[in-house]
Short mmCIF file of N, CA and C in Angstrom, two decimals:
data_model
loop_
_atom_site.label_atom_id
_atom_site.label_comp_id
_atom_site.label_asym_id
_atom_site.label_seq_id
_atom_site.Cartn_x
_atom_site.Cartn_y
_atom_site.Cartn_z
N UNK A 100 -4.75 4.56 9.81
CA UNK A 100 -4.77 3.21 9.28
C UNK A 100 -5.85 2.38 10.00
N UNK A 101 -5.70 2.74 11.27
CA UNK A 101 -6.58 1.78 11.97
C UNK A 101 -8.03 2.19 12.17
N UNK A 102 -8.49 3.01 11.34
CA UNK A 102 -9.62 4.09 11.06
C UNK A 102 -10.51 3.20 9.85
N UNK A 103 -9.36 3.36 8.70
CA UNK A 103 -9.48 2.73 7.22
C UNK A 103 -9.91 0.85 7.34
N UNK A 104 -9.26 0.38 8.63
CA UNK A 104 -9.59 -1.39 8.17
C UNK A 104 -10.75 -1.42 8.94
N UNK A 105 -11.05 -0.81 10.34
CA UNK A 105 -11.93 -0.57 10.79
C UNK A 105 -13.59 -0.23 10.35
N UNK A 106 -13.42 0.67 9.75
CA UNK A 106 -14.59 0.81 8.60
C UNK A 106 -14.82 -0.49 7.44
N UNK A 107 -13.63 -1.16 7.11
CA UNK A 107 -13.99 -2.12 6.42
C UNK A 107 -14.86 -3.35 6.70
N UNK A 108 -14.04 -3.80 8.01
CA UNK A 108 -14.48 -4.98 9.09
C UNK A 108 -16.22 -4.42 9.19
N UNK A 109 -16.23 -3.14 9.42
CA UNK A 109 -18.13 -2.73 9.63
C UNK A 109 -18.76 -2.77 8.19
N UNK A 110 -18.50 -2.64 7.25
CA UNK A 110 -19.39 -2.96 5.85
C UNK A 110 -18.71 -4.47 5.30
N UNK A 111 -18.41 -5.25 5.77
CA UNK A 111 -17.94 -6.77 5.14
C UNK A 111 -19.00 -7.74 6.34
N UNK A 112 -19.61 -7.16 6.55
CA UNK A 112 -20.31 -8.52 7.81
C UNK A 112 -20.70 -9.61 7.24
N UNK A 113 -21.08 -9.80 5.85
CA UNK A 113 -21.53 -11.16 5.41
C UNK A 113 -20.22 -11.67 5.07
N UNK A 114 -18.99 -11.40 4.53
CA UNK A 114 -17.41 -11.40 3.98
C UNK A 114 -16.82 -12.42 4.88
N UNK A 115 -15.94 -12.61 4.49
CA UNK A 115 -14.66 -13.23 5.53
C UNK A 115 -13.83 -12.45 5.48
N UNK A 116 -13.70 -12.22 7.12
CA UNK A 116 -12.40 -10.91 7.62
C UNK A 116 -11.64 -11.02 8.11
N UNK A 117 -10.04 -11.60 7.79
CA UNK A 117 -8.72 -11.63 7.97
C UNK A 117 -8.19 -10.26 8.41
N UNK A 118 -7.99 -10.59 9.64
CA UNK A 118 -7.91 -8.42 10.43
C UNK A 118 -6.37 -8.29 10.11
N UNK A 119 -5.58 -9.41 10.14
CA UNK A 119 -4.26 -8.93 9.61
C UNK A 119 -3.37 -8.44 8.27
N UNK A 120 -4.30 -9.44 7.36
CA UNK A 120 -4.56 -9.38 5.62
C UNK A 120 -5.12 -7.74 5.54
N UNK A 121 -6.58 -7.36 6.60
CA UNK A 121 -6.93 -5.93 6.08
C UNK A 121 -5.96 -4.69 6.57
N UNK A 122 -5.31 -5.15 8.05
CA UNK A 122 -4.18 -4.48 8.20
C UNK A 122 -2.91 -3.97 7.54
N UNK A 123 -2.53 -4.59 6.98
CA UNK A 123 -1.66 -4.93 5.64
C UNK A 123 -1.99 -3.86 4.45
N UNK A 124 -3.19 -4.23 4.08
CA UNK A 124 -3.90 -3.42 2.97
C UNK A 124 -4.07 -2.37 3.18
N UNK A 125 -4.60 -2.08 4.72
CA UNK A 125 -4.64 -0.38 4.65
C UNK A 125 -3.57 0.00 4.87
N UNK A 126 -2.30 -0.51 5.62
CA UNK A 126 -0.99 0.31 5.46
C UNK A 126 -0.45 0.66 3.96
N UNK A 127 -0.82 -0.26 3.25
CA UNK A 127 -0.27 -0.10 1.38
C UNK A 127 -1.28 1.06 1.09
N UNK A 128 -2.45 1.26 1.27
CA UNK A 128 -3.53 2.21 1.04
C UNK A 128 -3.13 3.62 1.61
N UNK A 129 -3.02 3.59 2.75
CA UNK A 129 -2.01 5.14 2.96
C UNK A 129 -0.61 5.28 2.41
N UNK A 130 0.54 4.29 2.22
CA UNK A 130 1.54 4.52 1.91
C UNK A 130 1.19 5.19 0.32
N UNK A 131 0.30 4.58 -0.49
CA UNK A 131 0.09 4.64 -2.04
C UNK A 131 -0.51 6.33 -1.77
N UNK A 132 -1.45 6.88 -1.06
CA UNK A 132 -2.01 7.95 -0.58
C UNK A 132 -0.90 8.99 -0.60
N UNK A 133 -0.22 8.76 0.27
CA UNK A 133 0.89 9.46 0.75
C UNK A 133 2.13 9.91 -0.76
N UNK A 134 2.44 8.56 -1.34
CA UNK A 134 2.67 8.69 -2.88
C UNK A 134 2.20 9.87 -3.28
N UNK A 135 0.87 9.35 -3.13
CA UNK A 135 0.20 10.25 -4.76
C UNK A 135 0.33 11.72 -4.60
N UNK A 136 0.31 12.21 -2.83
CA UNK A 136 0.41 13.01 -2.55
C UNK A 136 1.14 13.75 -2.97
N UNK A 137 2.38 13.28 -2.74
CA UNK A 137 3.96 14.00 -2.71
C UNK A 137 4.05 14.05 -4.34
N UNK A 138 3.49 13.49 -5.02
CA UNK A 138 4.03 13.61 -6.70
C UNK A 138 3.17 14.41 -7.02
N UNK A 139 1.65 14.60 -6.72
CA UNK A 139 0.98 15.30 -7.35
C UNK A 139 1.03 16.46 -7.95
N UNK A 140 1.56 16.98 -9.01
CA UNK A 140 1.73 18.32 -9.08
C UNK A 140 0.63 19.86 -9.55
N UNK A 141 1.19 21.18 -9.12
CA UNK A 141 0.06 22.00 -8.55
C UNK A 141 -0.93 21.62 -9.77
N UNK A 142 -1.90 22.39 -9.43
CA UNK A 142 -3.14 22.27 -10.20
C UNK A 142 -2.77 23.69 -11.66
N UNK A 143 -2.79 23.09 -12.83
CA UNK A 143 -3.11 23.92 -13.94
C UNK A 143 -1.56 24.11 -14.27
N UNK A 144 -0.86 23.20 -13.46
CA UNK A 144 1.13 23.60 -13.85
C UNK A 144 1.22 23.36 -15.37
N UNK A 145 0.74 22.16 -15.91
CA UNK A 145 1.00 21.45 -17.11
C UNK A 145 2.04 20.59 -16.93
N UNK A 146 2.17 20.49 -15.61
CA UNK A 146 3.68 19.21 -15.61
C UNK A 146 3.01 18.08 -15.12
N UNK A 147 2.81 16.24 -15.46
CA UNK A 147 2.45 15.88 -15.35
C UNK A 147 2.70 14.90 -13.91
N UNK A 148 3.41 14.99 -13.43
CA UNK A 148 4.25 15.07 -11.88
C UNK A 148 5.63 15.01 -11.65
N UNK A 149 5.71 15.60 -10.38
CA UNK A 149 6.76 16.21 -9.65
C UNK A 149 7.82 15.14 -9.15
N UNK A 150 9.03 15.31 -9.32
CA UNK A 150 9.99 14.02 -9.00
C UNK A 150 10.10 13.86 -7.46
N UNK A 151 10.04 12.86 -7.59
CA UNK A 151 9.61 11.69 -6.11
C UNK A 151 11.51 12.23 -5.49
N UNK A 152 11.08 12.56 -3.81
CA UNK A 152 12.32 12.42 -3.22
C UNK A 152 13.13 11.38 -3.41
N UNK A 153 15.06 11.36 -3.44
CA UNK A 153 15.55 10.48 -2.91
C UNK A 153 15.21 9.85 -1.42
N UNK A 154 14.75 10.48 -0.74
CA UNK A 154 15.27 9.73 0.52
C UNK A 154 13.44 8.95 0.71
N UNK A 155 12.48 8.87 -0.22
CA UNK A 155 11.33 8.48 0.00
C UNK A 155 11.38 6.99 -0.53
N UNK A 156 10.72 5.96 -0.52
CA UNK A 156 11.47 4.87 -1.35
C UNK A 156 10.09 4.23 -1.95
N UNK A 157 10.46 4.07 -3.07
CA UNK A 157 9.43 3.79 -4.44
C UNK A 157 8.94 2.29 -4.04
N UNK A 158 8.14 2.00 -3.66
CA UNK A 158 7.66 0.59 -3.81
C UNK A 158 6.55 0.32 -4.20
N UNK A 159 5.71 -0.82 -4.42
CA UNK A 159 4.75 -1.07 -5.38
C UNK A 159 5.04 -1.47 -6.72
N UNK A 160 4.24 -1.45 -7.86
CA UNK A 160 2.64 -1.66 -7.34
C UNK A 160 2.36 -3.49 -6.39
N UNK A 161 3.73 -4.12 -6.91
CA UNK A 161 3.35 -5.65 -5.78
C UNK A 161 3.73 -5.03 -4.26
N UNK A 162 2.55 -5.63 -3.37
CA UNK A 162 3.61 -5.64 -2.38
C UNK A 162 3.36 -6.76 -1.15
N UNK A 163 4.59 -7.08 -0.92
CA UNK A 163 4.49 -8.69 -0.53
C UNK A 163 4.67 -8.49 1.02
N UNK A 164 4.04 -9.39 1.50
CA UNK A 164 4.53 -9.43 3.06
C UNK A 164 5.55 -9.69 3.74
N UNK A 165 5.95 -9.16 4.53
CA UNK A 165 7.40 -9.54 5.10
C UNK A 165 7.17 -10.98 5.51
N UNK A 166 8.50 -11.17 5.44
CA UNK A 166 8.97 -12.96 5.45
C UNK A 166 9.07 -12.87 6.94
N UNK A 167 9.63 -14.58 7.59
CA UNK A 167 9.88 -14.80 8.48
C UNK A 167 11.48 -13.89 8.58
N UNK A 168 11.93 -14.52 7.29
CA UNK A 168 13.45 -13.92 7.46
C UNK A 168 13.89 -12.16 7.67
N UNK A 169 12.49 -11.56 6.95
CA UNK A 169 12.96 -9.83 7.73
C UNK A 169 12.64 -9.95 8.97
N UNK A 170 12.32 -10.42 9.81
CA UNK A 170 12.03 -10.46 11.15
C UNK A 170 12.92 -10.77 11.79
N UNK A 171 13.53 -11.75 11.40
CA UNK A 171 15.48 -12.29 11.76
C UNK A 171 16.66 -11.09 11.52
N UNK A 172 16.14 -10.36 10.47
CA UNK A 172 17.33 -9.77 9.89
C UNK A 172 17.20 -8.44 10.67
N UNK A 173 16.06 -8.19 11.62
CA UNK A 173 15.73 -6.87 12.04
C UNK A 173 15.94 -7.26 13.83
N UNK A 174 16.10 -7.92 13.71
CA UNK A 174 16.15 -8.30 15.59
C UNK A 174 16.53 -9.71 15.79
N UNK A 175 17.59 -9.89 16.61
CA UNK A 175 18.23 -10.92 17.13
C UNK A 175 16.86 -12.25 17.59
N UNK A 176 16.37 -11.78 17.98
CA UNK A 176 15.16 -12.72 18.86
C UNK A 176 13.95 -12.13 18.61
N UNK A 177 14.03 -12.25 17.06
CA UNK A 177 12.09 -11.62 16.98
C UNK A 177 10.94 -12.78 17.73
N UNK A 178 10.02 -12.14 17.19
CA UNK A 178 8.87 -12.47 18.17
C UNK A 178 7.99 -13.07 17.12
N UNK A 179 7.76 -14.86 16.88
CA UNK A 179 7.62 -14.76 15.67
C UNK A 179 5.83 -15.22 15.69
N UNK A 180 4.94 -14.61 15.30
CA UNK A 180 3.55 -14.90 15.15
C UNK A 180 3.19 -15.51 13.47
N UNK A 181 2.37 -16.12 13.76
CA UNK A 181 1.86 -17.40 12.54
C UNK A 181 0.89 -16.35 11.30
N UNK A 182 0.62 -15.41 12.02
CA UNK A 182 -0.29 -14.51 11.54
C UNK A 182 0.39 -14.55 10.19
N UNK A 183 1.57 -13.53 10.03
CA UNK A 183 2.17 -13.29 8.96
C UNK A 183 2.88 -14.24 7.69
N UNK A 184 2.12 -15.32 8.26
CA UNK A 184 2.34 -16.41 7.04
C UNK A 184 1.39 -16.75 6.34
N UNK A 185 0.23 -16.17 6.39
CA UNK A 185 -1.00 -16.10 6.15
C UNK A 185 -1.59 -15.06 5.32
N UNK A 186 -0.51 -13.97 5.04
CA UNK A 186 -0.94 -13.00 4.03
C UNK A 186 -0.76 -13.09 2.61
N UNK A 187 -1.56 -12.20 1.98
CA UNK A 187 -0.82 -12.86 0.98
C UNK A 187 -0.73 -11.18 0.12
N UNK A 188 0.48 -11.36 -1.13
CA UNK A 188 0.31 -10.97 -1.77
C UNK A 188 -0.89 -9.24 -2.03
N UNK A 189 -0.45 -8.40 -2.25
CA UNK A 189 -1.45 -7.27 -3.05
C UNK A 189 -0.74 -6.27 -3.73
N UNK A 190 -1.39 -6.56 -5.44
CA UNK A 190 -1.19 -5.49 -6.15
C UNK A 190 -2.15 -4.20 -6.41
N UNK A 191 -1.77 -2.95 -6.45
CA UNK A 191 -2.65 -2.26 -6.67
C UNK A 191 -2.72 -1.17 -7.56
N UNK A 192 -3.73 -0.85 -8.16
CA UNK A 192 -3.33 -0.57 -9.62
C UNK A 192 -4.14 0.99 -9.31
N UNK A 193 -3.15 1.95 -9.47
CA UNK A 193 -3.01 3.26 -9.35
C UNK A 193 -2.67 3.84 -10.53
N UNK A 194 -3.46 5.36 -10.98
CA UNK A 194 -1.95 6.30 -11.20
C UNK A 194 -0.72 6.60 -10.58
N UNK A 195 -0.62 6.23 -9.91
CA UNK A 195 0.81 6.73 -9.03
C UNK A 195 1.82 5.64 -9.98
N UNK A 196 1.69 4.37 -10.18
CA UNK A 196 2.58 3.18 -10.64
C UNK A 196 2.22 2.97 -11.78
N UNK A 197 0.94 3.77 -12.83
CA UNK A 197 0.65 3.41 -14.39
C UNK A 197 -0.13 4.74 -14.81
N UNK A 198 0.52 5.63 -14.74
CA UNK A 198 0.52 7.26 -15.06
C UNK A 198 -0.27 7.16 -16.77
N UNK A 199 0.79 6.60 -17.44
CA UNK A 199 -0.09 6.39 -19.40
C UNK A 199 -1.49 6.07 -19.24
N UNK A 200 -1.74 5.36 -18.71
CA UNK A 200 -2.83 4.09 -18.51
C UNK A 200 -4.42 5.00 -18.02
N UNK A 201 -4.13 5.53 -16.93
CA UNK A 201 -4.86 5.74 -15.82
C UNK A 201 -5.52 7.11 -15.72
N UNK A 202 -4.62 8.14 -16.21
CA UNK A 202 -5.06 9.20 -15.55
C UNK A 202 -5.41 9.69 -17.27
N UNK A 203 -5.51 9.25 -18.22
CA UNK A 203 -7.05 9.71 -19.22
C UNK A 203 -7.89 8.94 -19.35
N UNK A 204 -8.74 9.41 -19.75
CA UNK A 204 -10.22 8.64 -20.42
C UNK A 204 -10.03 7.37 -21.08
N UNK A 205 -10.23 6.37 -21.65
CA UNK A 205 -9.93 5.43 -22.48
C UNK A 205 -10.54 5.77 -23.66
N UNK A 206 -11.29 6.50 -23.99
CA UNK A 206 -11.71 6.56 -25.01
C UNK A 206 -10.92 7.61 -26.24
#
């Protein structure tokens, strides 16, 4: 992860770079990775993918930043930084979450 925002922060130099906003993004960027992974099914099967574990948990394609309040609900005396009020919002538009859409040609 910290590979992926890293490389970003080095090709955005003219940009504005929110290191916690890109932090964020690349954790959704491997989690979606990791997705596509596990569903992908073999090459030449004819099945168009493989059913997602129970114990893996489906989220996307929004995905919102944790609140002040998961931070409460996860520890008696969190530790609370301003950072995370400052993110915002990211949807991301995959085959993994729009399979019809995505993975033919449009034409």
């Amino acid at each position: 992860v910290k590979n992926r925002w890293t490389g970003w922060v080095a090709k955005r130099e003219g940009q504005s770079v929110y290191l916690p906003q890109l932090e964020f993004v690349a954790e959704i960027c491997e989690y979606v990775s990791f997705l596509a992974r596990v569903i992908r099914p073999p090459v030449k099967s004819g099945v168009t993918a493989k059913p997602l574990n129970l114990n893996l948990p489906l989220l996307g394609p929004r995905f919102i930043p944790p609140s002040y309040l998961h931070a409460q609900r996860r520890n008696a005396a969190p530790e609370i930084k301003p950072d995370a009020a400052y993110l915002k919002p990211v949807n991301i538009v995959h085959p993994v979450f729009y399979p019809d859409v995505l993975e033919k040609c449009p034409r």
